[in-house]
Short mmCIF file of C-alpha atoms in Angstrom, two decimals:
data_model
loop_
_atom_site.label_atom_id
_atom_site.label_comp_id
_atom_site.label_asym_id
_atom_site.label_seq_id
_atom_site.Cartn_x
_atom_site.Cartn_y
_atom_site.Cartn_z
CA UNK A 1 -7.34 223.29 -109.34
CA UNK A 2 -8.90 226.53 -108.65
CA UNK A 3 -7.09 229.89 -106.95
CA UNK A 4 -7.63 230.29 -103.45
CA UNK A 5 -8.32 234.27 -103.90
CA UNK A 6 -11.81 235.41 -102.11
CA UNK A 7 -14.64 235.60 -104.55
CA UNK A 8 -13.32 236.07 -108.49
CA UNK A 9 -15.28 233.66 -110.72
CA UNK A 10 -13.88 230.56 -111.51
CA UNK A 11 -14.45 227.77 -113.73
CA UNK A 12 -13.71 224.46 -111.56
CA UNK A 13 -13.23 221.08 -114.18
CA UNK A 14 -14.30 218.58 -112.67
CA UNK A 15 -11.54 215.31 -113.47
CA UNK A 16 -14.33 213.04 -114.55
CA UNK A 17 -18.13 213.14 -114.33
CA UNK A 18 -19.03 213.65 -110.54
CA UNK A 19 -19.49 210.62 -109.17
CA UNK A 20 -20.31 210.88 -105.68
CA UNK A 21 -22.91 213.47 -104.80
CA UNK A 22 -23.23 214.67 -101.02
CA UNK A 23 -26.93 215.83 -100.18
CA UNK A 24 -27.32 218.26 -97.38
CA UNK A 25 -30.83 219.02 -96.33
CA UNK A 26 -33.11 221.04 -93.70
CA UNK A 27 -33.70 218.04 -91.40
CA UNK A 28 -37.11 217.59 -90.79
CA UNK A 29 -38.84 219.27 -94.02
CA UNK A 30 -41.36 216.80 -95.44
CA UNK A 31 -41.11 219.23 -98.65
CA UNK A 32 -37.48 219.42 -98.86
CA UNK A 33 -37.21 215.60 -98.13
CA UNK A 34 -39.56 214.80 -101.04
CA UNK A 35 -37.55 217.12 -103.59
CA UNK A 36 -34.38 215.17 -102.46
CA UNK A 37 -35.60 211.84 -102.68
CA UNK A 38 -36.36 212.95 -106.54
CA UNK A 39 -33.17 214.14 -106.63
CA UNK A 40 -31.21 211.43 -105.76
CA UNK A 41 -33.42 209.38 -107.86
CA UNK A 42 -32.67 210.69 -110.35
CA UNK A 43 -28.94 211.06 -110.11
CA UNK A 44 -28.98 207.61 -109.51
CA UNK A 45 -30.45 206.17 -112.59
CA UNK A 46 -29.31 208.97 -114.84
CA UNK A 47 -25.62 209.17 -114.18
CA UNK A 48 -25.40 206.12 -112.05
CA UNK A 49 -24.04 208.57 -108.81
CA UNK A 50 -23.44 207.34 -105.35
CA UNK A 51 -25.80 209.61 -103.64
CA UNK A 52 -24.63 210.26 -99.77
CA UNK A 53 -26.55 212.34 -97.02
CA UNK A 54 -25.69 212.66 -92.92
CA UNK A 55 -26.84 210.21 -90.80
CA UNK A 56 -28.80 212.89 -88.98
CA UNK A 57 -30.84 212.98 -92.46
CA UNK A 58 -31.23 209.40 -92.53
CA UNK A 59 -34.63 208.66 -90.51
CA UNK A 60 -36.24 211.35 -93.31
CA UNK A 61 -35.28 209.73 -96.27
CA UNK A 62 -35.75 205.94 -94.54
CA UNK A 63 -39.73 207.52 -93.59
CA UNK A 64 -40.27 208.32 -97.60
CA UNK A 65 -38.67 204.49 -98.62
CA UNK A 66 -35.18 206.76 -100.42
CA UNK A 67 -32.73 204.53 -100.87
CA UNK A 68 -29.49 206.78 -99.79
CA UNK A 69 -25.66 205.75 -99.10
CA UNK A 70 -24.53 206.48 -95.65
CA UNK A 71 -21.15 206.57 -94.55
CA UNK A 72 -19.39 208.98 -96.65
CA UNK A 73 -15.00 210.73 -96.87
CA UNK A 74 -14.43 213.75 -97.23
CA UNK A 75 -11.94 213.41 -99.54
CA UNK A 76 -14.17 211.38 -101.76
CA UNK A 77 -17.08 213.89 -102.39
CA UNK A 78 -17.25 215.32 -105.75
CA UNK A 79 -20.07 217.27 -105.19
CA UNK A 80 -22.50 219.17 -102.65
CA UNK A 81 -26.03 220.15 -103.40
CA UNK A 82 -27.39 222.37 -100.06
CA UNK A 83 -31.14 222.11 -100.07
CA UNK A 84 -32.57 224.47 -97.87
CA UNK A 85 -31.82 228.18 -96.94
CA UNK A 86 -27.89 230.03 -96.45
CA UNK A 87 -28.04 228.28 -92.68
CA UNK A 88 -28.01 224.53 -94.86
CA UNK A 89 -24.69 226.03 -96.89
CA UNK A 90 -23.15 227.22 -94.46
CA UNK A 91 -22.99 224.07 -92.40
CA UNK A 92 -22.41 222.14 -95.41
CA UNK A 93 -19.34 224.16 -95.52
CA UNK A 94 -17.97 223.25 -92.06
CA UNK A 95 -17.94 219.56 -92.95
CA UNK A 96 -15.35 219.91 -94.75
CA UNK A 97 -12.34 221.11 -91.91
CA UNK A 98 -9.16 219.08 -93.30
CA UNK A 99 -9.82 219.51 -97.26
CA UNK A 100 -10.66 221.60 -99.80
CA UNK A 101 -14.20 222.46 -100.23
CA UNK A 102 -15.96 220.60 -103.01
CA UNK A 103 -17.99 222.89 -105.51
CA UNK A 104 -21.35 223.59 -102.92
CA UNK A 105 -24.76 224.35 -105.28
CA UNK A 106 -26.97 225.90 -102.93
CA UNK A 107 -30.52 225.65 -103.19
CA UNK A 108 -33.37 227.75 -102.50
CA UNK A 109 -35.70 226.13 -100.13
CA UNK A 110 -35.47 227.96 -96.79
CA UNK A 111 -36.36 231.22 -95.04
CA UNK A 112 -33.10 233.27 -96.45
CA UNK A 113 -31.40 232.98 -99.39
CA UNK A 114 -28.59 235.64 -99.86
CA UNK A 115 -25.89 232.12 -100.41
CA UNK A 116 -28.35 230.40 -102.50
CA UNK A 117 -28.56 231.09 -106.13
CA UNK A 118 -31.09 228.38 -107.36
CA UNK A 119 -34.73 227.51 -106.91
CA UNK A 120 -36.23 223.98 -107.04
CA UNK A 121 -37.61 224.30 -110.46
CA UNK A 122 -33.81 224.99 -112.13
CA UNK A 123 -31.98 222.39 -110.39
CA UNK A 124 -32.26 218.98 -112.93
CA UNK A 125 -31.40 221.34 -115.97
CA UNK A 126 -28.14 222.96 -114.62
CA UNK A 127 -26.92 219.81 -112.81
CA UNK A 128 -27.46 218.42 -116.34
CA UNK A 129 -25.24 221.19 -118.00
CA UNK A 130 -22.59 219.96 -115.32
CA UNK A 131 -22.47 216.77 -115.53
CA UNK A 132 -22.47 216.84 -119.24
CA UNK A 133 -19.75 219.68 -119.36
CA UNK A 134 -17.80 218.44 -116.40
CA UNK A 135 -17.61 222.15 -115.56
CA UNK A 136 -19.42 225.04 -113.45
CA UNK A 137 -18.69 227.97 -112.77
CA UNK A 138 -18.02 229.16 -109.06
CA UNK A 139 -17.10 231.84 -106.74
CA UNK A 140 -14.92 231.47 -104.12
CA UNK A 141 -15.72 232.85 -100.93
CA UNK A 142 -13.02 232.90 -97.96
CA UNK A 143 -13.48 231.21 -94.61
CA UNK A 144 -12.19 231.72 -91.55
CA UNK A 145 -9.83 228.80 -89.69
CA UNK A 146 -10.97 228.91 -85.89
CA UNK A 147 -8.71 227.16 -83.35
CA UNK A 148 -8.95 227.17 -79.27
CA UNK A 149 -6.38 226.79 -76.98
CA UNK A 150 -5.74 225.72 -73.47
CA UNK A 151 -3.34 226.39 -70.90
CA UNK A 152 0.01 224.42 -72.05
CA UNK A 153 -1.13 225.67 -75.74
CA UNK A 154 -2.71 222.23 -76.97
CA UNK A 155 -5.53 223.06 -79.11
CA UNK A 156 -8.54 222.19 -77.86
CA UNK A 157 -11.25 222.47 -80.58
CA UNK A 158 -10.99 223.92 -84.59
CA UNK A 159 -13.54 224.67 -87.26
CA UNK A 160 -14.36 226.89 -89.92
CA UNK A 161 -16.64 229.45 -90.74
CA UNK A 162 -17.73 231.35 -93.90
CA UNK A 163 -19.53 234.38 -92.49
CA UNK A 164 -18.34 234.78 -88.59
CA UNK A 165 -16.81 233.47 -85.14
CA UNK A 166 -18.70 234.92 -82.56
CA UNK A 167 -17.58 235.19 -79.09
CA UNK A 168 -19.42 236.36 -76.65
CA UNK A 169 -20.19 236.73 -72.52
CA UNK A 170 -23.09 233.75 -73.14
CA UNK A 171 -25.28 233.33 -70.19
CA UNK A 172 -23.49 235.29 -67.98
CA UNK A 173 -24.68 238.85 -66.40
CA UNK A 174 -21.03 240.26 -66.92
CA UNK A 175 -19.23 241.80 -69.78
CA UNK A 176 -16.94 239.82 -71.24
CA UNK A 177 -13.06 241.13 -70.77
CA UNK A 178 -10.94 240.16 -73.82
CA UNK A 179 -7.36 240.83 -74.52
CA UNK A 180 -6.30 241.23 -78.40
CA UNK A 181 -2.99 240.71 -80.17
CA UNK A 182 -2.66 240.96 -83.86
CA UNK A 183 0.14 238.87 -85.46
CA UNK A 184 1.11 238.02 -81.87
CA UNK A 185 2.02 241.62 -81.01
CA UNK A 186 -0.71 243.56 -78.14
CA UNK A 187 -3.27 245.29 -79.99
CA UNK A 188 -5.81 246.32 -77.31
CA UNK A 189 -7.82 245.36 -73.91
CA UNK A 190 -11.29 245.22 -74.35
CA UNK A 191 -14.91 244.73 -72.35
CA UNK A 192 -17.96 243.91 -74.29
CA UNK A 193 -20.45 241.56 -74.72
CA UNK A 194 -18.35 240.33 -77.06
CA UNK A 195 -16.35 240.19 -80.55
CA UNK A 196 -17.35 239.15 -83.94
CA UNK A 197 -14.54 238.30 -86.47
CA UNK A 198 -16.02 238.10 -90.05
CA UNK A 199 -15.35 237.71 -93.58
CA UNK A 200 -16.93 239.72 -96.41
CA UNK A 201 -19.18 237.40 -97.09
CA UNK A 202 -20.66 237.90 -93.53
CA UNK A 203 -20.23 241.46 -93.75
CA UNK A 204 -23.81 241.20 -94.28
CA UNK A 205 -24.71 239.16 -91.17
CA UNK A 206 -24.14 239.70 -87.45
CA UNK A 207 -21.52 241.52 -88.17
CA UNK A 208 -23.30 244.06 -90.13
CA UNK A 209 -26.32 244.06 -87.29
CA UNK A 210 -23.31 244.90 -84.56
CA UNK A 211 -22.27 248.18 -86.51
CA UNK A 212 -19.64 246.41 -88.75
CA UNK A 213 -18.79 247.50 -92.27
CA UNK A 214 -20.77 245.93 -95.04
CA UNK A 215 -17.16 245.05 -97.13
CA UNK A 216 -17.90 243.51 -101.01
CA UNK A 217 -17.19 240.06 -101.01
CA UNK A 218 -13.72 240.45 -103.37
CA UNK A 219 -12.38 242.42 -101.10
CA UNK A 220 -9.60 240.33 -99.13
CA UNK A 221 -9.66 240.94 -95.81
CA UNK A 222 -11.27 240.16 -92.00
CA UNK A 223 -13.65 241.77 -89.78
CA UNK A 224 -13.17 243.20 -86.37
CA UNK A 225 -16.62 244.15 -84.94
CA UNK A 226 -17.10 244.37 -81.33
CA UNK A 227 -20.53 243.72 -79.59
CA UNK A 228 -21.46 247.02 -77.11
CA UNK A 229 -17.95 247.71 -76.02
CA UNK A 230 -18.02 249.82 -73.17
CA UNK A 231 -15.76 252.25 -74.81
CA UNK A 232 -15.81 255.15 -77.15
CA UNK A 233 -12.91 254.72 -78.78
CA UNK A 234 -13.25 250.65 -79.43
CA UNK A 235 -14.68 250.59 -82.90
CA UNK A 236 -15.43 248.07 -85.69
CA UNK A 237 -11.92 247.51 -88.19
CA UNK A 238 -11.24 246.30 -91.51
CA UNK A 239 -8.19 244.30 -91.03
CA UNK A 240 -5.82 242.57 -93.74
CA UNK A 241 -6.45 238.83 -94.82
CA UNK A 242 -3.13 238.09 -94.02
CA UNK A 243 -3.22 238.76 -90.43
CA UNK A 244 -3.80 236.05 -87.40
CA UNK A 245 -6.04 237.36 -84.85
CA UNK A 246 -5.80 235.81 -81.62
CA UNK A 247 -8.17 236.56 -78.31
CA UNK A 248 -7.20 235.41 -74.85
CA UNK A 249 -9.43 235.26 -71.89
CA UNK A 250 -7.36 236.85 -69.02
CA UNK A 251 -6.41 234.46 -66.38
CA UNK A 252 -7.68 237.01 -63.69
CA UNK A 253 -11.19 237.19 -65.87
CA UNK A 254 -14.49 236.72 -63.87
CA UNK A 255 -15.79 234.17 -66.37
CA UNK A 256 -15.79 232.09 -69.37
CA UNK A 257 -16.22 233.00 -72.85
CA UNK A 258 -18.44 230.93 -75.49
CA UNK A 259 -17.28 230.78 -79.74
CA UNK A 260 -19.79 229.55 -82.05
CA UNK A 261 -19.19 229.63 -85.83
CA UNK A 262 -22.01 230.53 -88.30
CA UNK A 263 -24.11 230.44 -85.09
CA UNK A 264 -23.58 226.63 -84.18
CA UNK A 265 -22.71 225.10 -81.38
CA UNK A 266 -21.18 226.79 -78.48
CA UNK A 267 -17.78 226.05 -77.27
CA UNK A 268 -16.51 227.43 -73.90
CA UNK A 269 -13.53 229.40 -73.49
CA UNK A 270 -12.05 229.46 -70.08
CA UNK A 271 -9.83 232.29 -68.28
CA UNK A 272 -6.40 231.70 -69.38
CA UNK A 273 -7.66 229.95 -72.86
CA UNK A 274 -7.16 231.97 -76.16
CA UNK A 275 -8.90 231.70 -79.71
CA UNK A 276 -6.74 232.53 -82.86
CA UNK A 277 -8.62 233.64 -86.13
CA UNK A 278 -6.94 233.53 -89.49
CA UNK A 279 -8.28 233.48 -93.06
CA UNK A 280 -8.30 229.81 -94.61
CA UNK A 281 -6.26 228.37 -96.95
CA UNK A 282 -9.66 226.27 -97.99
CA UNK A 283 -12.31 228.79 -99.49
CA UNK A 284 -16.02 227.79 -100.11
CA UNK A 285 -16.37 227.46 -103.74
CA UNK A 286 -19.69 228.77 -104.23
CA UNK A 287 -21.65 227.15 -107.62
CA UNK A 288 -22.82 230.34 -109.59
CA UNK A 289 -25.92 230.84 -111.34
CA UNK A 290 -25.38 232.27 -114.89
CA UNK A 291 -28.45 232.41 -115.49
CA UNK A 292 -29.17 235.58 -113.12
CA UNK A 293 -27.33 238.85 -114.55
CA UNK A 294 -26.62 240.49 -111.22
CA UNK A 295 -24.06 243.14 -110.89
CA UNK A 296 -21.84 242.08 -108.12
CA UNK A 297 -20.84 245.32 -106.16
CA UNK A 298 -25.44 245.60 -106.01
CA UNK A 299 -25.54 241.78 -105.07
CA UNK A 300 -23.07 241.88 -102.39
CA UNK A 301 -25.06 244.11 -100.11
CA UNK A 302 -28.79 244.21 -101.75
CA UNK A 303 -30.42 241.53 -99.45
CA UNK A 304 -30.15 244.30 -96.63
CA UNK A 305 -30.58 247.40 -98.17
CA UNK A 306 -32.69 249.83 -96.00
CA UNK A 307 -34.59 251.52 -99.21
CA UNK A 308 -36.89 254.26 -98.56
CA UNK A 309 -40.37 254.51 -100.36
CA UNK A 310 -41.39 257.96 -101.43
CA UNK A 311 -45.29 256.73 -100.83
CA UNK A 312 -44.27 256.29 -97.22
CA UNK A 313 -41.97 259.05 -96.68
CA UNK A 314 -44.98 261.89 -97.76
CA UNK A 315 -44.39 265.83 -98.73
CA UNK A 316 -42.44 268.18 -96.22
CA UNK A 317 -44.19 270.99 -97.80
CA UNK A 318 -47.17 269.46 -99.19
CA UNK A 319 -51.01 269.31 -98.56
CA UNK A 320 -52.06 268.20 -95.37
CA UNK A 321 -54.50 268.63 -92.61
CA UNK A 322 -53.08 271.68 -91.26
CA UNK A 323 -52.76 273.76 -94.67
CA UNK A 324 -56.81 272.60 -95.31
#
């Protein structure tokens, strides 16, 4: 068993060799389709796994002759190996809503990798190291337990996220008019184009693009960023872990509202319907690479650093055109 507390390393033990071996890929990558047929070749034959993907997956795998198993339980997966880039973990992540999170080993094969910590060419040796220690070490990241709700309170919809809900005014011309209560007391009224609630892990995301604060990923707490609130004094918050967030679309309100989580699929919220955030009691255990000596606090924000090059920047005072 591993603690539930955001981001410390862990080392997860693994009751007996993993057996069954979930493979989530970028759908429609004859590259990334090749390098998982190989892979679950060779999981196969060397540790005799049962090798599962999502049906979504399947025509890919059926095109290059991959021999895959199909249905697959949550509750049975030992494993998950994300090919792809952090948009392939993260929804690898939100398959698992009920249950804890299997150990996730992302891999590098996409357009950004901040998640990911291994590239195509390290995979067979570590997953060796694993399955012959029974052992990895991870890193677990918190996610955030999303839950609609209609009218007579009967929840509509749920999910999880590992960097952000977003809720927003959608297609609509209007701002979107939101009223807040934190642990079910009234916290504020608010109109924006909308409200992102994050974790620290995507403290680096949307939120951070909306004005948030970039918060370390150790740090145990959740994100209140509004999007262009027409307000001065309505600005981004770093609130406890422990609180329960919830957002209700006034019955009086001109329109619907529309959640997404990790940028999926939208979800309408009507007038009168609310949305309650709190942290998870199911964190994303995040397969580390110990290979890469990376000081966390630097890791934690370095994919979006704005550095400034001295070649660029030139001399206030130096010689130019004008001085000549």
């Amino acid at each position: 068993m591993l603690s539930p507390k955001n981001c410390p390393e862990n080392t997860y033990s693994f009751p007996h060799i993993p057996h069954n071996v979930l493979l989530i890929k970028r759908i429609k990558s004859n590259n990334v389709t090749a390098i998982s047929c190989v892979l679950s070749l060779w999981l196969t034959e060397q540790y005799d796994c049962k090798v599962f993907v999502e049906k979504e997956a399947l025509g890919d795998f059926d095109a290059m002759g991959c021999h895959v198993n199909r249905p697959w339980q949550q509750e049975k997966i030992d494993l998950v190996i994300s090919l792809g880039g952090d948009g392939t973990t993260l929804w690898a992540s939100s398959l698992f809503d009920d249950r804890p999170v299997p150990p996730i080993m992302g891999v590098t094969l996409g357009s950004l990798s901040y998640i990911n910590q291994f590239s195509a060419d390290e995979l067979l040796t570590t997953l060796a190291h694993l399955f012959e220690s029974k052992q990895c070490n991870v890193q677990m990241r918190s996610r955030l337990f999303i839950t609609i709700y209609g009218h007579e309170a009967d929840a509509l919809y749920y999910g999880h996220c590992v960097n952000e809900c977003t809720i927003d005014r959608g297609p609509a011309a209007n701002m979107a008019n939101l009223d807040i209560y934190i642990n079910n007391r009234f916290f504020t009224s608010m109109s924006a184009d909308g409200l992102i609630i994050a974790t620290p892990t995507g403290s680096t995301a949307y939120s951070m693009s909306a004005g948030g604060a970039v918060v370390h990923p150790g740090v145990s707490c959740i994100l209140f960023t509004p999007i262009c609130p027409h307000s001065l004094s309505m600005r981004p918050l770093v609130l406890p872990a422990d609180v329960e967030i919830r957002i209700k679309v006034p019955d009086d309100a001109r329109q619907s509202v529309w959640l997404s989580l990790d940028g999926h699929e939208k979800h309408e919220v009507l007038p009168g319907h609310h949305v309650v955030a709190a942290v998870s009691a199911n964190p994303m255990p995040r397969k580390l690479n110990t290979n890469i000596n990376i000081d966390i606090c630097t890791d934690s924000y370095s994919p979006c650093r704005m550095q400034t090059r001295r070649s660029m920047a030139g001399e206030p005072y130096g010689q130019s055109s004008l001085g000549a």
